[in-house]
Amino acid sequence: MLGIVGGDSLGKAFEGLQGGAVTPWIARQFGHAEWAGFTFYDLIFPLFLFVIGAAIPLSLDRLVEREGRAAAVRRVFRRGLLMYVLGVLFYGGITHGWHQIRWVGVLQRLAFCYVAVSLLHLWLKPRAIAAVGLAVLAGYWALMTFVPVPGFGAGDYTRGHNLANWIDAHYLPGKVWYGDYDPEGLLSTLPAIVTGLLGLFAGRLLRATDRSPRAKASYLMAAGAGLLVLGHLWGLQFPVIKRIWTSSYVLVAGGWSLMLLGAFYALIDVHGWRRWALPLEWIGANALTIYLVSRFVDFDELSAFFVGGEIASGLNAVWPGLGGLMLSFTGIALCMALCGFLYARKIFLRL
Protein backbone atom coordinates (compact mmCIF):
# COMPACT_ATOMS: atom_id res chain seq x y z
CA MET A 1 0.00 0.00 0.00
CA LEU A 2 2.87 2.34 0.72
CA GLY A 3 4.09 1.78 -2.85
CA ILE A 4 0.63 2.25 -4.34
CA VAL A 5 0.05 5.53 -2.50
CA GLY A 6 3.52 7.02 -2.94
CA GLY A 7 5.09 5.18 -5.86
CA ASP A 8 3.93 7.51 -8.64
CA SER A 9 4.98 10.67 -6.84
CA LEU A 10 8.37 9.24 -5.88
CA GLY A 11 9.02 8.19 -9.46
CA LYS A 12 8.26 11.69 -10.75
CA ALA A 13 10.31 13.26 -7.95
CA PHE A 14 13.41 11.19 -8.69
CA GLU A 15 12.91 11.85 -12.39
CA GLY A 16 13.13 15.57 -11.71
CA LEU A 17 16.11 15.25 -9.36
CA GLN A 18 19.14 16.41 -11.30
CA GLY A 19 22.63 15.01 -11.00
CA GLY A 20 23.94 11.63 -10.02
CA ALA A 21 23.94 8.35 -11.89
CA VAL A 22 21.63 6.56 -9.47
CA THR A 23 18.55 8.81 -9.65
CA PRO A 24 17.48 7.81 -13.21
CA TRP A 25 17.61 4.14 -12.19
CA ILE A 26 15.54 4.86 -9.06
CA ALA A 27 13.02 6.81 -11.15
CA ARG A 28 12.65 3.82 -13.49
CA GLN A 29 12.00 1.54 -10.52
CA PHE A 30 8.98 3.65 -9.52
CA GLY A 31 7.32 3.25 -12.89
CA HIS A 32 6.01 0.23 -14.77
CA ALA A 33 8.11 -1.36 -17.49
CA GLU A 34 6.82 -0.15 -20.85
CA TRP A 35 6.07 -3.73 -21.84
CA ALA A 36 8.56 -6.54 -21.23
CA GLY A 37 10.81 -6.27 -18.18
CA PHE A 38 10.45 -5.92 -14.43
CA THR A 39 10.73 -2.98 -12.05
CA PHE A 40 10.03 -2.50 -8.35
CA TYR A 41 6.68 -0.91 -9.26
CA ASP A 42 5.74 -4.08 -11.19
CA LEU A 43 6.01 -5.99 -7.90
CA ILE A 44 3.39 -4.01 -5.96
CA PHE A 45 0.20 -5.51 -7.40
CA PRO A 46 1.34 -9.16 -7.30
CA LEU A 47 2.73 -8.61 -3.81
CA PHE A 48 -0.74 -7.46 -2.75
CA LEU A 49 -2.23 -10.64 -4.23
CA PHE A 50 0.49 -12.71 -2.58
CA VAL A 51 -0.26 -11.22 0.85
CA ILE A 52 -3.99 -11.88 0.41
CA GLY A 53 -3.17 -15.52 -0.36
CA ALA A 54 -0.88 -15.75 2.68
CA ALA A 55 -3.61 -14.42 4.96
CA ILE A 56 -6.25 -16.93 3.80
CA PRO A 57 -5.16 -19.93 5.93
CA LEU A 58 -4.61 -17.61 8.90
CA SER A 59 -8.23 -16.41 8.81
CA LEU A 60 -10.30 -19.16 7.19
CA ASP A 61 -8.87 -22.10 9.15
CA ARG A 62 -10.02 -20.58 12.44
CA LEU A 63 -13.45 -19.90 11.00
CA VAL A 64 -13.76 -23.49 9.77
CA GLU A 65 -12.84 -24.75 13.24
CA ARG A 66 -15.47 -22.54 14.89
CA GLU A 67 -18.38 -22.54 12.43
CA GLY A 68 -17.64 -25.10 9.73
CA ARG A 69 -16.70 -24.97 6.06
CA ALA A 70 -20.11 -23.74 4.86
CA ALA A 71 -19.76 -20.58 6.97
CA ALA A 72 -16.27 -20.02 5.53
CA VAL A 73 -17.59 -20.35 1.97
CA ARG A 74 -20.33 -17.81 2.69
CA ARG A 75 -17.79 -15.35 4.07
CA VAL A 76 -15.54 -15.83 1.04
CA PHE A 77 -18.31 -15.04 -1.43
CA ARG A 78 -19.58 -12.11 0.65
CA ARG A 79 -16.11 -10.55 0.87
CA GLY A 80 -15.40 -11.22 -2.79
CA LEU A 81 -18.66 -9.59 -3.88
CA LEU A 82 -18.12 -6.53 -1.67
CA MET A 83 -14.57 -6.12 -2.94
CA TYR A 84 -15.75 -6.43 -6.55
CA VAL A 85 -18.51 -3.82 -6.08
CA LEU A 86 -16.03 -1.43 -4.42
CA GLY A 87 -13.74 -1.90 -7.41
CA VAL A 88 -16.49 -0.99 -9.86
CA LEU A 89 -17.39 2.09 -7.79
CA PHE A 90 -13.70 3.04 -7.47
CA TYR A 91 -13.51 3.51 -11.25
CA GLY A 92 -16.67 5.62 -11.38
CA GLY A 93 -19.47 3.06 -11.39
CA ILE A 94 -22.21 4.11 -13.82
CA THR A 95 -21.20 7.80 -13.79
CA HIS A 96 -20.42 7.74 -17.51
CA GLY A 97 -23.10 5.24 -18.50
CA TRP A 98 -23.35 1.46 -18.59
CA HIS A 99 -21.08 1.20 -21.63
CA GLN A 100 -18.25 2.91 -19.70
CA ILE A 101 -18.36 0.76 -16.56
CA ARG A 102 -14.98 -0.80 -15.87
CA TRP A 103 -15.93 -4.36 -15.05
CA VAL A 104 -12.30 -5.36 -14.44
CA GLY A 105 -9.69 -3.52 -12.39
CA VAL A 106 -7.35 -3.83 -9.43
CA LEU A 107 -9.94 -4.51 -6.73
CA GLN A 108 -11.98 -6.65 -9.13
CA ARG A 109 -8.96 -8.85 -9.83
CA LEU A 110 -8.20 -9.06 -6.13
CA ALA A 111 -11.80 -10.19 -5.57
CA PHE A 112 -11.68 -12.90 -8.25
CA CYS A 113 -8.35 -14.23 -7.04
CA TYR A 114 -9.36 -14.11 -3.36
CA VAL A 115 -12.47 -16.21 -4.06
CA ALA A 116 -10.61 -18.69 -6.29
CA VAL A 117 -7.68 -19.20 -3.90
CA SER A 118 -9.98 -19.45 -0.87
CA LEU A 119 -12.18 -22.11 -2.48
CA LEU A 120 -9.15 -24.13 -3.56
CA HIS A 121 -7.79 -23.91 0.00
CA LEU A 122 -11.10 -25.03 1.49
CA TRP A 123 -11.73 -27.97 -0.85
CA LEU A 124 -8.38 -29.33 -2.08
CA LYS A 125 -5.24 -30.73 -0.48
CA PRO A 126 -1.88 -28.97 -1.00
CA ARG A 127 -0.66 -31.35 -3.73
CA ALA A 128 -3.87 -30.88 -5.71
CA ILE A 129 -3.62 -27.09 -5.32
CA ALA A 130 -0.01 -27.19 -6.56
CA ALA A 131 -1.12 -29.27 -9.55
CA VAL A 132 -3.84 -26.71 -10.35
CA GLY A 133 -1.29 -23.88 -10.17
CA LEU A 134 1.17 -25.63 -12.45
CA ALA A 135 -1.62 -26.51 -14.90
CA VAL A 136 -2.79 -22.89 -15.04
CA LEU A 137 0.71 -21.53 -15.70
CA ALA A 138 1.45 -24.15 -18.34
CA GLY A 139 -2.00 -23.81 -19.90
CA TYR A 140 -1.73 -20.01 -20.10
CA TRP A 141 1.70 -20.34 -21.71
CA ALA A 142 0.32 -22.84 -24.24
CA LEU A 143 -2.65 -20.61 -25.12
CA MET A 144 -0.46 -17.53 -25.54
CA THR A 145 2.19 -19.42 -27.50
CA PHE A 146 0.29 -21.76 -29.80
CA VAL A 147 -3.18 -20.27 -30.37
CA PRO A 148 -3.01 -18.02 -33.44
CA VAL A 149 -4.33 -14.46 -33.12
CA PRO A 150 -6.22 -13.22 -36.20
CA GLY A 151 -3.91 -11.04 -38.25
CA PHE A 152 -0.80 -11.77 -36.18
CA GLY A 153 -0.43 -15.54 -35.83
CA ALA A 154 0.75 -17.45 -32.77
CA GLY A 155 3.55 -16.77 -30.29
CA ASP A 156 3.61 -12.97 -30.66
CA TYR A 157 3.61 -11.43 -27.17
CA THR A 158 3.81 -7.75 -28.17
CA ARG A 159 1.07 -5.27 -27.32
CA GLY A 160 -2.12 -5.86 -29.28
CA HIS A 161 -0.72 -8.95 -31.02
CA ASN A 162 -1.21 -11.50 -28.24
CA LEU A 163 -4.23 -13.60 -27.36
CA ALA A 164 -4.95 -11.91 -24.00
CA ASN A 165 -5.11 -8.46 -25.61
CA TRP A 166 -7.20 -9.75 -28.52
CA ILE A 167 -9.78 -11.28 -26.15
CA ASP A 168 -10.02 -8.01 -24.19
CA ALA A 169 -10.44 -5.96 -27.38
CA HIS A 170 -13.20 -8.22 -28.73
CA TYR A 171 -15.00 -9.66 -25.71
CA LEU A 172 -14.40 -7.48 -22.63
CA PRO A 173 -17.58 -5.45 -22.00
CA GLY A 174 -17.63 -1.87 -20.77
CA LYS A 175 -14.54 0.29 -20.55
CA VAL A 176 -11.28 -1.26 -21.74
CA TRP A 177 -8.58 0.67 -19.86
CA TYR A 178 -6.17 1.27 -22.74
CA GLY A 179 -8.72 0.94 -25.52
CA ASP A 180 -7.11 -2.06 -27.22
CA TYR A 181 -6.41 -4.05 -24.02
CA ASP A 182 -6.83 -3.98 -20.25
CA PRO A 183 -3.96 -4.72 -17.82
CA GLU A 184 -6.48 -6.49 -15.57
CA GLY A 185 -8.17 -8.26 -18.46
CA LEU A 186 -10.06 -11.52 -18.75
CA LEU A 187 -7.53 -14.18 -19.73
CA SER A 188 -4.64 -12.74 -17.71
CA THR A 189 -6.68 -13.11 -14.51
CA LEU A 190 -6.03 -16.87 -14.62
CA PRO A 191 -2.26 -16.72 -13.98
CA ALA A 192 -2.90 -13.97 -11.40
CA ILE A 193 -4.72 -16.62 -9.33
CA VAL A 194 -1.43 -18.55 -9.14
CA THR A 195 0.20 -15.48 -7.58
CA GLY A 196 -2.35 -15.80 -4.79
CA LEU A 197 -1.65 -19.54 -4.55
CA LEU A 198 2.04 -18.84 -3.95
CA GLY A 199 1.00 -16.64 -1.05
CA LEU A 200 -1.32 -19.40 0.17
CA PHE A 201 1.57 -21.87 0.39
CA ALA A 202 3.65 -19.27 2.22
CA GLY A 203 0.79 -18.79 4.71
CA ARG A 204 0.53 -22.55 5.21
CA LEU A 205 4.26 -22.68 5.92
CA LEU A 206 3.99 -19.90 8.51
CA ARG A 207 1.20 -21.84 10.27
CA ALA A 208 3.16 -25.10 10.32
CA THR A 209 4.14 -26.30 13.78
CA ASP A 210 6.80 -28.81 12.73
CA ARG A 211 9.38 -26.20 11.66
CA SER A 212 11.22 -23.57 13.66
CA PRO A 213 10.81 -19.86 12.81
CA ARG A 214 14.40 -19.73 11.53
CA ALA A 215 13.75 -22.72 9.26
CA LYS A 216 10.59 -21.07 7.93
CA ALA A 217 12.48 -17.90 7.06
CA SER A 218 15.17 -19.94 5.31
CA TYR A 219 12.59 -21.93 3.32
CA LEU A 220 10.87 -18.75 2.17
CA MET A 221 14.14 -17.18 1.05
CA ALA A 222 15.35 -20.32 -0.72
CA ALA A 223 12.02 -20.90 -2.47
CA GLY A 224 11.96 -17.27 -3.56
CA ALA A 225 15.46 -17.47 -5.02
CA GLY A 226 14.52 -20.66 -6.87
CA LEU A 227 11.41 -19.08 -8.39
CA LEU A 228 13.43 -16.05 -9.48
CA VAL A 229 15.85 -18.25 -11.40
CA LEU A 230 13.06 -20.31 -12.97
CA GLY A 231 11.09 -17.19 -13.88
CA HIS A 232 13.98 -15.50 -15.65
CA LEU A 233 14.85 -18.72 -17.48
CA TRP A 234 11.25 -19.10 -18.65
CA GLY A 235 11.33 -15.42 -19.57
CA LEU A 236 13.88 -16.16 -22.27
CA GLN A 237 11.02 -17.74 -24.25
CA PHE A 238 7.87 -16.32 -22.56
CA PRO A 239 8.89 -12.77 -21.60
CA VAL A 240 8.30 -11.27 -18.17
CA ILE A 241 5.36 -8.92 -18.88
CA LYS A 242 3.23 -7.53 -16.08
CA ARG A 243 0.52 -6.10 -18.36
CA ILE A 244 -0.51 -9.58 -19.53
CA TRP A 245 0.65 -11.36 -16.35
CA THR A 246 2.82 -13.92 -18.15
CA SER A 247 3.69 -17.18 -16.39
CA SER A 248 7.33 -16.09 -16.13
CA TYR A 249 6.15 -12.85 -14.50
CA VAL A 250 4.21 -14.90 -11.94
CA LEU A 251 7.40 -16.74 -10.98
CA VAL A 252 9.62 -13.64 -10.87
CA ALA A 253 7.11 -11.61 -8.83
CA GLY A 254 6.43 -14.64 -6.63
CA GLY A 255 10.14 -15.12 -6.05
CA TRP A 256 10.60 -11.55 -4.86
CA SER A 257 7.44 -11.80 -2.73
CA LEU A 258 8.69 -14.94 -0.99
CA MET A 259 12.11 -13.43 -0.37
CA LEU A 260 10.61 -10.22 1.03
CA LEU A 261 8.27 -12.17 3.29
CA GLY A 262 11.21 -14.29 4.45
CA ALA A 263 13.30 -11.21 5.18
CA PHE A 264 10.52 -9.42 7.07
CA TYR A 265 9.64 -12.59 8.98
CA ALA A 266 13.28 -13.04 9.97
CA LEU A 267 13.64 -9.44 11.16
CA ILE A 268 10.31 -9.11 12.96
CA ASP A 269 9.35 -12.60 14.17
CA VAL A 270 12.71 -14.34 14.49
CA HIS A 271 14.91 -11.46 15.74
CA GLY A 272 12.10 -9.42 17.33
CA TRP A 273 12.97 -6.13 15.64
CA ARG A 274 9.43 -4.70 15.55
CA ARG A 275 9.49 -0.96 16.27
CA TRP A 276 10.84 0.14 12.89
CA ALA A 277 7.93 -1.59 11.11
CA LEU A 278 5.15 0.07 13.13
CA PRO A 279 4.26 2.65 10.40
CA LEU A 280 3.96 -0.21 7.92
CA GLU A 281 1.64 -1.96 10.38
CA TRP A 282 -0.54 1.16 10.48
CA ILE A 283 -0.89 1.13 6.69
CA GLY A 284 -1.39 -2.63 6.49
CA ALA A 285 -4.16 -2.55 9.09
CA ASN A 286 -6.12 -0.07 6.97
CA ALA A 287 -4.95 -1.02 3.49
CA LEU A 288 -8.42 -0.90 1.92
CA THR A 289 -9.20 2.42 3.62
CA ILE A 290 -6.09 4.18 2.37
CA TYR A 291 -6.54 2.72 -1.12
CA LEU A 292 -10.05 4.18 -1.34
CA VAL A 293 -9.05 7.47 0.31
CA SER A 294 -6.21 7.92 -2.22
CA ARG A 295 -8.88 7.91 -4.95
CA PHE A 296 -10.35 11.15 -3.55
CA VAL A 297 -7.47 12.78 -1.65
CA ASP A 298 -4.34 13.92 -3.50
CA PHE A 299 -1.63 13.63 -0.84
CA ASP A 300 0.86 15.37 -3.14
CA GLU A 301 -1.32 18.48 -3.33
CA LEU A 302 -1.93 18.30 0.41
CA SER A 303 1.81 18.18 1.05
CA ALA A 304 2.23 21.41 -0.93
CA PHE A 305 0.29 23.18 1.85
CA PHE A 306 3.10 22.29 4.27
CA VAL A 307 6.32 22.29 2.23
CA GLY A 308 5.34 23.87 -1.08
CA GLY A 309 5.93 27.42 -2.29
CA GLU A 310 9.07 29.07 -0.93
CA ILE A 311 10.18 25.99 0.97
CA ALA A 312 10.18 23.83 -2.16
CA SER A 313 11.77 26.64 -4.19
CA GLY A 314 14.52 27.06 -1.60
CA LEU A 315 15.28 23.33 -1.67
CA ASN A 316 15.36 23.39 -5.48
CA ALA A 317 17.91 26.20 -5.29
CA VAL A 318 20.14 23.97 -3.16
CA TRP A 319 19.67 20.95 -5.45
CA PRO A 320 17.42 21.07 -8.52
CA GLY A 321 14.51 18.67 -7.95
CA LEU A 322 15.00 18.39 -4.18
CA GLY A 323 11.80 20.36 -3.55
CA GLY A 324 9.77 17.82 -5.52
CA LEU A 325 11.34 14.99 -3.55
CA MET A 326 10.42 16.72 -0.28
CA LEU A 327 6.84 17.17 -1.50
CA SER A 328 6.65 13.46 -2.31
CA PHE A 329 8.05 12.30 1.03
CA THR A 330 5.75 14.71 2.87
CA GLY A 331 2.73 13.30 1.02
CA ILE A 332 3.73 9.79 2.05
CA ALA A 333 4.26 10.95 5.66
CA LEU A 334 0.77 12.47 5.70
CA CYS A 335 -0.68 9.19 4.43
CA MET A 336 1.17 7.29 7.16
CA ALA A 337 0.03 9.81 9.77
CA LEU A 338 -3.61 9.28 8.76
CA CYS A 339 -3.18 5.52 9.07
CA GLY A 340 -1.50 5.97 12.46
CA PHE A 341 -4.39 8.13 13.63
CA LEU A 342 -6.94 5.48 12.58
CA TYR A 343 -4.83 2.70 14.09
CA ALA A 344 -4.50 4.44 17.45
CA ARG A 345 -8.30 4.81 17.63
CA LYS A 346 -8.92 1.25 16.40
CA ILE A 347 -10.82 2.47 13.35
CA PHE A 348 -10.58 -0.15 10.58
CA LEU A 349 -12.49 -0.68 7.35
CA ARG A 350 -12.83 -4.41 6.77
CA LEU A 351 -15.01 -6.53 4.55
Coordinates of C-alpha atoms in Angstrom, one line a residue, residues 69 119-132 200-201 204:
R69 CA -16.7 -25.0 6.1
L119 CA -12.2 -22.1 -2.5
L120 CA -9.1 -24.1 -3.6
H121 CA -7.8 -23.9 0.0
L122 CA -11.1 -25.0 1.5
W123 CA -11.7 -28.0 -0.8
L124 CA -8.4 -29.3 -2.1
K125 CA -5.2 -30.7 -0.5
P126 CA -1.9 -29.0 -1.0
R127 CA -0.7 -31.3 -3.7
A128 CA -3.9 -30.9 -5.7
I129 CA -3.6 -27.1 -5.3
A130 CA 0.0 -27.2 -6.6
A131 CA -1.1 -29.3 -9.6
V132 CA -3.8 -26.7 -10.3
L200 CA -1.3 -19.4 0.2
F201 CA 1.6 -21.9 0.4
R204 CA 0.5 -22.5 5.2

